[in-house]
Coordinates of C-alpha atoms in Angstrom, one line a residue:
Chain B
X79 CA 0.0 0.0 0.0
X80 CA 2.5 2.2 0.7
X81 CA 4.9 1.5 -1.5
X82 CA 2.6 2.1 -4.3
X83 CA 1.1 4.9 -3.1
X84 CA 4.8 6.3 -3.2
X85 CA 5.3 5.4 -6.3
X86 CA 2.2 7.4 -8.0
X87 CA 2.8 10.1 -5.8
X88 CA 6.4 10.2 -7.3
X89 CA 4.6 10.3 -10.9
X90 CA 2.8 12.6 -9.6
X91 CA -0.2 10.2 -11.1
X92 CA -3.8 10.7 -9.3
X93 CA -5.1 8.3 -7.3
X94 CA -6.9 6.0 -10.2
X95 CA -10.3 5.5 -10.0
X96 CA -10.3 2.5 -12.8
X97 CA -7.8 0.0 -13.3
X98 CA -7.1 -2.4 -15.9
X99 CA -4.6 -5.5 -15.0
X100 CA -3.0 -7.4 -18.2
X101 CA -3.5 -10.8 -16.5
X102 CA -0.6 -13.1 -16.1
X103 CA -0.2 -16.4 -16.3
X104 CA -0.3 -17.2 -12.9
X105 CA -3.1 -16.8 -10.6
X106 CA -1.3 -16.5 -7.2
X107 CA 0.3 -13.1 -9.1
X108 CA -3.0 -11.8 -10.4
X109 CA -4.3 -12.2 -6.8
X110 CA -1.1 -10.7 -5.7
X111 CA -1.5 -7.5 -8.0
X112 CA -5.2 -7.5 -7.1
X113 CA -5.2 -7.5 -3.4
X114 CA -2.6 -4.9 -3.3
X115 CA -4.1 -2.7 -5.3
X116 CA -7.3 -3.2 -3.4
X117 CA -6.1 -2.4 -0.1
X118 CA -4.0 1.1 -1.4
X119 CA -7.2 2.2 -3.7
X120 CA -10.5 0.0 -2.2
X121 CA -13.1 2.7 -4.1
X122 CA -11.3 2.0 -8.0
X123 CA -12.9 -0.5 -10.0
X124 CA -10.5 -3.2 -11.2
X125 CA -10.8 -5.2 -14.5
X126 CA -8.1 -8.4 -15.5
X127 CA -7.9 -8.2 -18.5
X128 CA -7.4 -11.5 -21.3
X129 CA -11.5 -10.9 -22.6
X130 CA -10.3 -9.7 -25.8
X131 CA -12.5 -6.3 -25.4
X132 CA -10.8 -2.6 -25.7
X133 CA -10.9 -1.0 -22.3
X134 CA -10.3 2.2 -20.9
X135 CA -9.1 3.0 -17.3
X136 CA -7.0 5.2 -15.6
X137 CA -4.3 3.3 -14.8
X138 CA -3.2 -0.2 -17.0
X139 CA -0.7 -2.5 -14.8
X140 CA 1.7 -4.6 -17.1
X141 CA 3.0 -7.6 -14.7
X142 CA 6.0 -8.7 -15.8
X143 CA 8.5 -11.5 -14.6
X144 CA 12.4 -11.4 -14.4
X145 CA 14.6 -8.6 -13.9
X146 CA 13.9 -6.0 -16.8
X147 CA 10.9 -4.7 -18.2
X148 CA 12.2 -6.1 -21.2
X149 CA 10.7 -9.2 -20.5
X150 CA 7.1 -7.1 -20.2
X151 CA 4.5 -8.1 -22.9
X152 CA 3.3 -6.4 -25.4
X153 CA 0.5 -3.5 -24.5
X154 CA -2.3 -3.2 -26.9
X155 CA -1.6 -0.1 -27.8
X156 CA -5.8 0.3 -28.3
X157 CA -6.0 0.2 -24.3
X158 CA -7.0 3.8 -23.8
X159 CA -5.3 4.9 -20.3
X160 CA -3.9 7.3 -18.7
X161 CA -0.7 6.2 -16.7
X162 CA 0.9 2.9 -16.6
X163 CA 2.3 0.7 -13.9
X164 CA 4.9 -1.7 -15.2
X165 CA 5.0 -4.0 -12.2
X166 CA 8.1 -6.7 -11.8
X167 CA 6.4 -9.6 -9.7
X168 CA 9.9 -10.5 -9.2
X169 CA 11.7 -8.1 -7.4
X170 CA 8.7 -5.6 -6.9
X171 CA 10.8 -3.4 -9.5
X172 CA 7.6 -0.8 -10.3
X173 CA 7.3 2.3 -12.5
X174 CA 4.6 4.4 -13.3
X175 CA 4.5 6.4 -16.3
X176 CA 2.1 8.4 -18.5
X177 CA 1.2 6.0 -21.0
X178 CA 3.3 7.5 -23.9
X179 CA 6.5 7.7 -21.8
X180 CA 5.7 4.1 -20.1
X181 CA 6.0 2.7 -24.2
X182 CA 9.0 4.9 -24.7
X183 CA 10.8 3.4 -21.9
X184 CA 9.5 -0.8 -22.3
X185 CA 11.1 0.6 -25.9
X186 CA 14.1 1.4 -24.8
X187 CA 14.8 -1.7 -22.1
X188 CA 14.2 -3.7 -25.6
X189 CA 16.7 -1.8 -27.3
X190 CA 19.4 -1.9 -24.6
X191 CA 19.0 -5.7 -24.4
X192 CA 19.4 -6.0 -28.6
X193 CA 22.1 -3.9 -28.2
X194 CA 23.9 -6.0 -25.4
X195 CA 23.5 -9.1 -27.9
X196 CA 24.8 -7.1 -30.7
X197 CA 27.5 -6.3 -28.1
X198 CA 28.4 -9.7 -27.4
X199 CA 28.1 -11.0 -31.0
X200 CA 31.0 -8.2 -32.7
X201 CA 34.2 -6.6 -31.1
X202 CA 32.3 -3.5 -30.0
X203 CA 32.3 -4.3 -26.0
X204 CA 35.5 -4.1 -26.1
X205 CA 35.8 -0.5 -27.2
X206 CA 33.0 0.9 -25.1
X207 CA 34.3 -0.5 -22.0
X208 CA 37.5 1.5 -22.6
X209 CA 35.5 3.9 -23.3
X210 CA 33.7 3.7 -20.0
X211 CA 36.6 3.5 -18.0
X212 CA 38.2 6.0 -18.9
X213 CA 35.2 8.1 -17.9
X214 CA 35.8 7.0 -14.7
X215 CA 39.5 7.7 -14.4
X216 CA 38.5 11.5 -15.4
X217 CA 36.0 11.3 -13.1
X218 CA 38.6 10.3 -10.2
X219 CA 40.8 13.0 -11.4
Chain C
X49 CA 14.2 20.5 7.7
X50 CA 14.3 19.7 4.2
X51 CA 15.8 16.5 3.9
X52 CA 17.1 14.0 0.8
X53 CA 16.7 9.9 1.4
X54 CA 18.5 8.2 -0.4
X55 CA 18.2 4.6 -0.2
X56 CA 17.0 1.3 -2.0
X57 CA 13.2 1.2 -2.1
X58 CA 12.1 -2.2 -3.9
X59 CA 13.9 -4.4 -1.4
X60 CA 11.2 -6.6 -0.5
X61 CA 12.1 -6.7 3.2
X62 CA 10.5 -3.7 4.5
X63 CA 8.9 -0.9 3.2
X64 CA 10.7 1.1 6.6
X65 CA 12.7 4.2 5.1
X66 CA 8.8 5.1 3.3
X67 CA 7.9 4.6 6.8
X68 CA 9.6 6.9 8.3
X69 CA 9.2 9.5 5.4
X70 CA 5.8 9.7 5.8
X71 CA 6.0 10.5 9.8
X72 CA 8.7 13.1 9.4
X73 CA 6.1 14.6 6.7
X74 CA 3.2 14.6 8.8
X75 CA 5.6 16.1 11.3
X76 CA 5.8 19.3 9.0
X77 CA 9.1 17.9 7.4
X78 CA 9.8 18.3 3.5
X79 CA 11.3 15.2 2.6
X80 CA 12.3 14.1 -0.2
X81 CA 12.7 10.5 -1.8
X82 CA 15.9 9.0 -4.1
X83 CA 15.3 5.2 -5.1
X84 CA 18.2 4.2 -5.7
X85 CA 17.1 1.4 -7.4
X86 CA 14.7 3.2 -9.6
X87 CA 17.2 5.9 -10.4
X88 CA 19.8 4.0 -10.4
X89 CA 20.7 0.3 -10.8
X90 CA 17.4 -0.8 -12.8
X91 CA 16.8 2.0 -15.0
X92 CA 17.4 0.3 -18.8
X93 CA 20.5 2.6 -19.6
X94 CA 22.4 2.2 -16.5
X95 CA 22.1 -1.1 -16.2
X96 CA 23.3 -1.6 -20.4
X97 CA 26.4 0.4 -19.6
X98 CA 26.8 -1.6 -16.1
X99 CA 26.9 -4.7 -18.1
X100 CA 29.6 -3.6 -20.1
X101 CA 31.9 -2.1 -17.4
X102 CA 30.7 -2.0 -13.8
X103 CA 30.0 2.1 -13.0
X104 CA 27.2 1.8 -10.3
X105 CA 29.1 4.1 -7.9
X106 CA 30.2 6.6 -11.1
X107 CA 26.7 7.0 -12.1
X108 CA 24.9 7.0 -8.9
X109 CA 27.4 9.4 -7.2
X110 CA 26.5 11.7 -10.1
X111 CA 22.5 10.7 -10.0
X112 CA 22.5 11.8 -6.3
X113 CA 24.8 15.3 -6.8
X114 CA 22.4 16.1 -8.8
X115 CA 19.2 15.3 -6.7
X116 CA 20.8 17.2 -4.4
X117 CA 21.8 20.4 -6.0
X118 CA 18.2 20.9 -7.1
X119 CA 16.4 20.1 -3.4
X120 CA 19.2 22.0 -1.6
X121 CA 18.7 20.0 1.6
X122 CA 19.7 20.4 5.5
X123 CA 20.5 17.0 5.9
X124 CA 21.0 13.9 3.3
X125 CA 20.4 11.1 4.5
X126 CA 22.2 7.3 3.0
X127 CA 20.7 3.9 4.1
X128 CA 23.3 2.8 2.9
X129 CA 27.1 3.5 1.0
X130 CA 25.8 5.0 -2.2
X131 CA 29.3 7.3 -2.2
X132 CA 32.2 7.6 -1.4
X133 CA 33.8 9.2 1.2
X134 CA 35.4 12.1 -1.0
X135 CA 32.6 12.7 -3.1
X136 CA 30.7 13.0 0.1
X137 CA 32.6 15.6 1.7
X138 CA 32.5 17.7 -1.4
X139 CA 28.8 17.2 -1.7
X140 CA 28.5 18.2 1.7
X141 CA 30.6 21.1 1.2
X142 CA 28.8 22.0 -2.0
X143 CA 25.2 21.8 -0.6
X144 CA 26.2 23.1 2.8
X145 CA 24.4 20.1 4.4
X146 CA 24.5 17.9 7.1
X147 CA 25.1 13.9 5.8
X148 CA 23.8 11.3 8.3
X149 CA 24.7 7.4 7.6
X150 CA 22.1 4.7 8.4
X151 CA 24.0 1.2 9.0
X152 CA 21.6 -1.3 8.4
X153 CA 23.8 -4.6 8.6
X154 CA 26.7 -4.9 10.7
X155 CA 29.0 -5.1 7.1
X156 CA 31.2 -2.5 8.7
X157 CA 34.1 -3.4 6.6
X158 CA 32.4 -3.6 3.4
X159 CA 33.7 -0.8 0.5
X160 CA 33.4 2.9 2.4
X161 CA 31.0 1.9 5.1
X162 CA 33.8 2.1 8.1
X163 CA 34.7 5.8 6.2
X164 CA 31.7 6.9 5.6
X165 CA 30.2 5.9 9.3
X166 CA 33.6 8.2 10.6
X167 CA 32.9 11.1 7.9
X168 CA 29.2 11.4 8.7
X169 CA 28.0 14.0 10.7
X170 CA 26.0 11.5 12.4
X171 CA 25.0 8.3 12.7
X172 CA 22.2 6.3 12.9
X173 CA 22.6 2.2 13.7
X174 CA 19.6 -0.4 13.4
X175 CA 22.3 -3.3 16.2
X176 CA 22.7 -1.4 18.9
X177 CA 25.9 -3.4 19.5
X178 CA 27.8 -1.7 17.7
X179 CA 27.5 1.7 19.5
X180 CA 30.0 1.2 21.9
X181 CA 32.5 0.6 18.9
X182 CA 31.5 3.5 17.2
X183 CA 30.8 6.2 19.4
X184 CA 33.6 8.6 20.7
X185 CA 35.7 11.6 19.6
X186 CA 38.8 10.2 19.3
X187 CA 40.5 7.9 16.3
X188 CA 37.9 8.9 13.6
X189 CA 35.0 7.6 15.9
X190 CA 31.3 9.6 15.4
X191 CA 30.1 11.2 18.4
X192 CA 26.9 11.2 17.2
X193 CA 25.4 8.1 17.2
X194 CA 21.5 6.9 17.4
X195 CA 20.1 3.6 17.9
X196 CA 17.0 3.2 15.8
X197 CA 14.8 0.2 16.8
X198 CA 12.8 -2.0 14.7
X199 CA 9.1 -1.0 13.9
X200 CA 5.9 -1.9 12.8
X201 CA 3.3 0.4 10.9
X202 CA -0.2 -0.3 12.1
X203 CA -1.9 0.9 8.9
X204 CA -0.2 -2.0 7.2
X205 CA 0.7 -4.5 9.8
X206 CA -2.6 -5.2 11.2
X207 CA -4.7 -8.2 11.7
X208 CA -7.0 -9.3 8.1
X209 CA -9.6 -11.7 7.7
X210 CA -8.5 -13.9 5.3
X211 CA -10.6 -15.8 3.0
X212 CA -9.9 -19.8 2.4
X213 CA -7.5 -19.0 -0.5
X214 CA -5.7 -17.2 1.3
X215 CA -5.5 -19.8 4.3
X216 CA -4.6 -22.3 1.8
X217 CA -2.4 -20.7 0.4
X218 CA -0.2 -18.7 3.2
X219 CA -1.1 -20.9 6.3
X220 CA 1.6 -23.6 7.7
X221 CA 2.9 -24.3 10.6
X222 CA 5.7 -22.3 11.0
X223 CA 6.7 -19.3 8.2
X224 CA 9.9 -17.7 7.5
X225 CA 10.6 -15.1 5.0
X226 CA 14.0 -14.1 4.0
X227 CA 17.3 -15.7 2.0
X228 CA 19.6 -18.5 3.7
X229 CA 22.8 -18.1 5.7
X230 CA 25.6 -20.1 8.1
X231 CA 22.6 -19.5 11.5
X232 CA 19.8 -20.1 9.7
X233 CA 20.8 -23.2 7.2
X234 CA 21.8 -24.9 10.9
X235 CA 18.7 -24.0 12.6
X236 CA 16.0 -24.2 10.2
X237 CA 16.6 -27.8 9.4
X238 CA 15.7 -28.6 13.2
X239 CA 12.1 -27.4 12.6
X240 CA 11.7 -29.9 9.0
X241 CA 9.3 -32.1 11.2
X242 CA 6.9 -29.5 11.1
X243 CA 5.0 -28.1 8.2
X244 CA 7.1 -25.4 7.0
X245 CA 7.0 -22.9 4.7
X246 CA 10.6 -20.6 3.7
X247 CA 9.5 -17.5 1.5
X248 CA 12.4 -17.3 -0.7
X249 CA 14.4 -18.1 -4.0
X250 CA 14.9 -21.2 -5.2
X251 CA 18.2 -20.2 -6.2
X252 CA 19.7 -18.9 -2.8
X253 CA 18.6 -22.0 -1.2
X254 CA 19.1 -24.6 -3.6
X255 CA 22.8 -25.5 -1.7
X256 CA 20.3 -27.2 1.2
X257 CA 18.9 -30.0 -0.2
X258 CA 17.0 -30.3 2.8
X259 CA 15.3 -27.4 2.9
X260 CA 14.6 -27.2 -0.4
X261 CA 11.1 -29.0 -0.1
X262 CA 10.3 -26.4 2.1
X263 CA 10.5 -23.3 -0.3
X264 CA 8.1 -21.7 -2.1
X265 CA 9.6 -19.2 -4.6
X266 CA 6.6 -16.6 -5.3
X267 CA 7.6 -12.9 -4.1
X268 CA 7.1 -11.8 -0.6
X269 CA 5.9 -8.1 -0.1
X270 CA 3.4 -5.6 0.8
X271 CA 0.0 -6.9 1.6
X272 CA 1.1 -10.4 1.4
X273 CA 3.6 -10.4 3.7
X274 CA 0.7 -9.4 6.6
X275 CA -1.7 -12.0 5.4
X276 CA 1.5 -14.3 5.7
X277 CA 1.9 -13.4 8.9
X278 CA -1.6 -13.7 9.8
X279 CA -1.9 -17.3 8.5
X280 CA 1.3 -19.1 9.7
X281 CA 0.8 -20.3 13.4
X282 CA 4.8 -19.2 14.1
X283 CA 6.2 -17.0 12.6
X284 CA 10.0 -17.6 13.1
X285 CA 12.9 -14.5 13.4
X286 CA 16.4 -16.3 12.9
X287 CA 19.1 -13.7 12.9
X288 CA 22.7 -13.9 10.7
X289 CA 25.4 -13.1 13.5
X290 CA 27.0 -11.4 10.2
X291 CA 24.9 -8.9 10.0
X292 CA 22.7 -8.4 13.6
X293 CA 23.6 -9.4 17.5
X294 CA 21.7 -7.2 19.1
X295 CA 19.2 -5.5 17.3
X296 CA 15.1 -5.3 17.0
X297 CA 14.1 -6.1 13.4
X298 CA 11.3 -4.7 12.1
X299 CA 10.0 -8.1 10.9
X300 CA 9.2 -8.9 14.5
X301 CA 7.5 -5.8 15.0
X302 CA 5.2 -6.8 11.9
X303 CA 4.6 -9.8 12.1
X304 CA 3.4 -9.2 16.2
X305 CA 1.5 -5.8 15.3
X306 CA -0.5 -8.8 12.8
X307 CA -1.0 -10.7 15.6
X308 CA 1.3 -13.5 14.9
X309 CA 3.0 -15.2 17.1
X310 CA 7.0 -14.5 17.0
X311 CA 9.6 -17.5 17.9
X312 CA 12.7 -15.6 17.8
X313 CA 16.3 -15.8 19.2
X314 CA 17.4 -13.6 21.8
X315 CA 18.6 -10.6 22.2
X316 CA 18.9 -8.2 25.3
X317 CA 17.7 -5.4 22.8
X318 CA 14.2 -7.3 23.0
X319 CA 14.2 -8.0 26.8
X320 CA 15.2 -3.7 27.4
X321 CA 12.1 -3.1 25.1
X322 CA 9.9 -4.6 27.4
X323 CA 9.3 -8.6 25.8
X324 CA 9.3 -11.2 27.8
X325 CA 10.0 -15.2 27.3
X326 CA 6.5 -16.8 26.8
X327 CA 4.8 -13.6 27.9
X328 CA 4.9 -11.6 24.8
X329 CA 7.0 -13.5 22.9
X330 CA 8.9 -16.7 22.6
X331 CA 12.7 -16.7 22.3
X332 CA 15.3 -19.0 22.3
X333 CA 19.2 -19.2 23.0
X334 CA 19.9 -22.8 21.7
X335 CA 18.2 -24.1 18.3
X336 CA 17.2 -26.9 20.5
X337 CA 15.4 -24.8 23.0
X338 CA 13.5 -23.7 19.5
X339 CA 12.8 -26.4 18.4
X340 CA 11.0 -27.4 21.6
X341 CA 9.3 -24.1 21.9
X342 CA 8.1 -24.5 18.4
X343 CA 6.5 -28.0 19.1
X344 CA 4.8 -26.6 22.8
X345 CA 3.0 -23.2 21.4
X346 CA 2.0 -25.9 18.0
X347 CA 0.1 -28.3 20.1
X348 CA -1.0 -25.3 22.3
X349 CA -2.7 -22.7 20.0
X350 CA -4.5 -20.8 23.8
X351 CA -0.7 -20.3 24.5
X352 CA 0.0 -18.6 21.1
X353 CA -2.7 -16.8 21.0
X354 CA -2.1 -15.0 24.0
X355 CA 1.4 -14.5 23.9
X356 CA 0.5 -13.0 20.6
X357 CA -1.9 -10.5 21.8
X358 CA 0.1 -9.4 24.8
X359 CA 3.1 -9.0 21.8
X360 CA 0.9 -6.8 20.0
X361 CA -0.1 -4.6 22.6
X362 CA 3.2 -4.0 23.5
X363 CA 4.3 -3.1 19.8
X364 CA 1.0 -0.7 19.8
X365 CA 2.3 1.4 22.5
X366 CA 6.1 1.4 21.7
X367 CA 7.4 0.4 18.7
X368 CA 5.5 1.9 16.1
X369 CA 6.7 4.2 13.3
X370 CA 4.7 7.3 14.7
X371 CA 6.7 6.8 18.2
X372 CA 10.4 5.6 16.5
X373 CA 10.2 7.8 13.3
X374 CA 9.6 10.9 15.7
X375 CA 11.7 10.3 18.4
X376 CA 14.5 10.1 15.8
X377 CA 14.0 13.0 14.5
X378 CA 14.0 15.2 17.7
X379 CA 17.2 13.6 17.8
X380 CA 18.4 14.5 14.1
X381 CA 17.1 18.1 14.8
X382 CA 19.3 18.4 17.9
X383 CA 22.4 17.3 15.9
X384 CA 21.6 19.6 13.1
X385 CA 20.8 22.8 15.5
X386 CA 21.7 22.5 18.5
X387 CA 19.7 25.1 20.0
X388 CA 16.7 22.9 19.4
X389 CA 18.0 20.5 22.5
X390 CA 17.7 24.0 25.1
X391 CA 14.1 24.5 24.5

């Protein structure tokens, strides 16, 4: 409860008065989701989503597991919303965003993870961790 | 006092720094919040260029400059070594604040932490054991130091009717929450005759083949940590020696303030506090004394109960955020003016 509520707060998001969860695959993490979200906002109507149906709420919460929201899955980009909580089950890693920057940024976790493959398939790493550390030796100095 | 947090926010442990934000705002505080996870270590860019060539200290020293220059604070306050000692002392001379140092675990010889605990102007330690080798004004020792006890937050740690799922789902026999060490791979085995449950990942304690059975991998946090505690019969507290002797942790002030009932080991910390041995709690000094206090308050759930309640009370009326959180911050506003302690 009041993590969450800190983390809106931070967004300086509203407290929602509809929310729409992409459901997950698992039910103990739906229930999870749903009871927490419950407790911190008991007066919002809350929809799982997986009917198929456009819907429109305040706030959309993308479950994801592992460690990045790179492993997120796609939104429907139809879902009309206003904010977006992209909600690790894992390690309760948890950001909420205005919809347009919460696509901009599962974008760029799924660019920075094609470009650690790239990394590790050509002779670039090498380079950029140079690179890197000599930032940090100017840094030092 | 405006004042800058800085500490991790998505451990799933405790939710206690946001804890004692929100008192220290009610109290007319501004404070301000740095996740250092958010900002920091998880956000997709750091962690690409972290992968390449480790810079977590590089970047988050920067991160927190910055925070800093734009809130201006009076005091900045680190749960935990996020800088070094140099860039600290040129923060703090840039800023013009006071830096406090929260030591969580005892890992005083990890990186900066002995440093950073000597550069501080003060300190604030969960173990109260280590005050005495702290405190003092000579050999780079901090003369101000505060013990901060453990805590629960009523609004969160509470008693919930649970429905069956839940029952099914949470309840055992005895619950613990929390990754594997040296103590509590020796002690937990001793309780493997009972049903129970270890809230953890399957990695960390995959080395114990004997407790592996026992785990159950899903995420502990928020809501469903107090509906843990409200459906295990024990809940059991095993300290690391690394990292605590003598300290409250908050996850016995929880789990109590849920009315569970708390088998824990001793510590004098406790006994000052006001708990007492099968009164308000049940401790132990020997695993097999726990393991024979576990099988009694089993078979004798009247015992439990009331220990539990009496436990509860006394976390009610003195270890809750709104008496801890405040107390510590009379003391902070004595350190940072000192005028405030003649009034």
């Amino acid at each position: 409860m009041t993590y969450l509520k800190f983390l809106m707060e931070r967004a300086s998001a509203p407290s929602p008065r509809s929310i729409c969860i992409l459901g997950h695959s698992e039910e103990w993490a739906n229930r999870q989701i749903i009871d927490e979200l419950t407790v911190t906002w008991p007066l919002a109507e809350k929809s799982l989503l997986g009917d198929g149906k456009l819907h429109s709420c305040d706030l959309l919460v993308v479950p994801f597991d592992g460690d990045s929201p790179a492993d997120a899955p796609p939104v429907d980009k139809t879902i009309r919303t206003d904010w977006v909580m992209i909600y690790g089950l894992e390690n309760r890693r948890i950001w909420v965003f205005r919809k347009k920057m919460a696509m901009a940024f599962f974008a760029s976790a799924r660019r920075f993870r094609v470009a650690r493959k790239i990394l590790g398939l050509t002779k670039l790493a090498r380079p950029l961790k140079e690179c890197l550390r000599m930032w940090k030796r100017f840094l030092v100095n | 006092m405006k004042i800058l947090i800085v500490a991790w926010m998505n451990p799933t442990s405790t939710d206690m720094p946001l804890f004692h934000v929100n008192q220290w705002r009610q109290m007319g505080h501004q404070v301000e919040v740095f996740p250092f996870d958010l900002e920091v270590t998880d956000e997709p860019r750091f962690r690409f260029l972290n992968s390449v060539e480790g810079c977590e200290l590089e970047v988050g020293e920067r991160r927190i400059a910055r925070a800093c220059k734009k809130q201006r604070p009076d005091i900045l306050l680190l749960f935990y070594h996020f800088i070094r000692v140099r860039r600290m002392e040129r923060l703090r001379r840039k800023c013009g604040c006071k830096v406090g140092f929260y030591l969580d675990n005892n890992h005083l010889l990890w990186r900066d932490t002995a440093q950073l605990m000597s550069a501080a102007d003060f300190l604030a330690v969960h173990d109260r054991y280590v005050i005495p080798l702290v405190k003092g004004d000579r050999a780079g020792r901090n003369s101000n130091v505060y013990y901060v006890r453990g805590a629960a937050e009523p609004s969160e740690h509470r008693p919930i009717d649970l429905n069956e799922w839940d029952k099914l789902r949470y309840g055992c026999d005895i619950a613990f929450i929390g990754g594997p060490g040296p103590d509590r791979l020796k002690a937990l085995p001793c309780l493997a005759q009972h049903k129970l449950r270890i809230w953890g990942s399957l990695k960390d304690w995959s080395f114990c083949p004997v407790l592996l059975p026992f785990v159950s991998p899903e995420p502990v946090y928020g809501l469903k940590k107090t509906k843990i505690y409200n459906a295990a019969s024990i809940i059991i507290n095993l300290e690391e020696s690394e990292k605590q002797i003598d300290a409250i942790n908050p996850r016995i002030c929880e789990a109590l303030a849920s009315e569970g009932f708390v088998l824990t080991n001793y510590t004098g910390a406790l006994e000052d506090v006001g708990f007492r041995d099968d009164e308000s709690i049940a401790w132990f000094k020997s695993y097999e004394e726990m393991a024979c206090k576990a099988a009694y308050y089993l078979a004798n759930p009247d015992a439990r109960r009331r220990v539990a309640q009496k436990g509860r009370e006394l976390v009610l009326n003195t270890l809750t955020y709104e008496k801890i959180s405040r107390e510590w911050m009379h003391w902070m506003e004595s350190v940072c003016d000192p005028s405030v302690n003649n009034h």
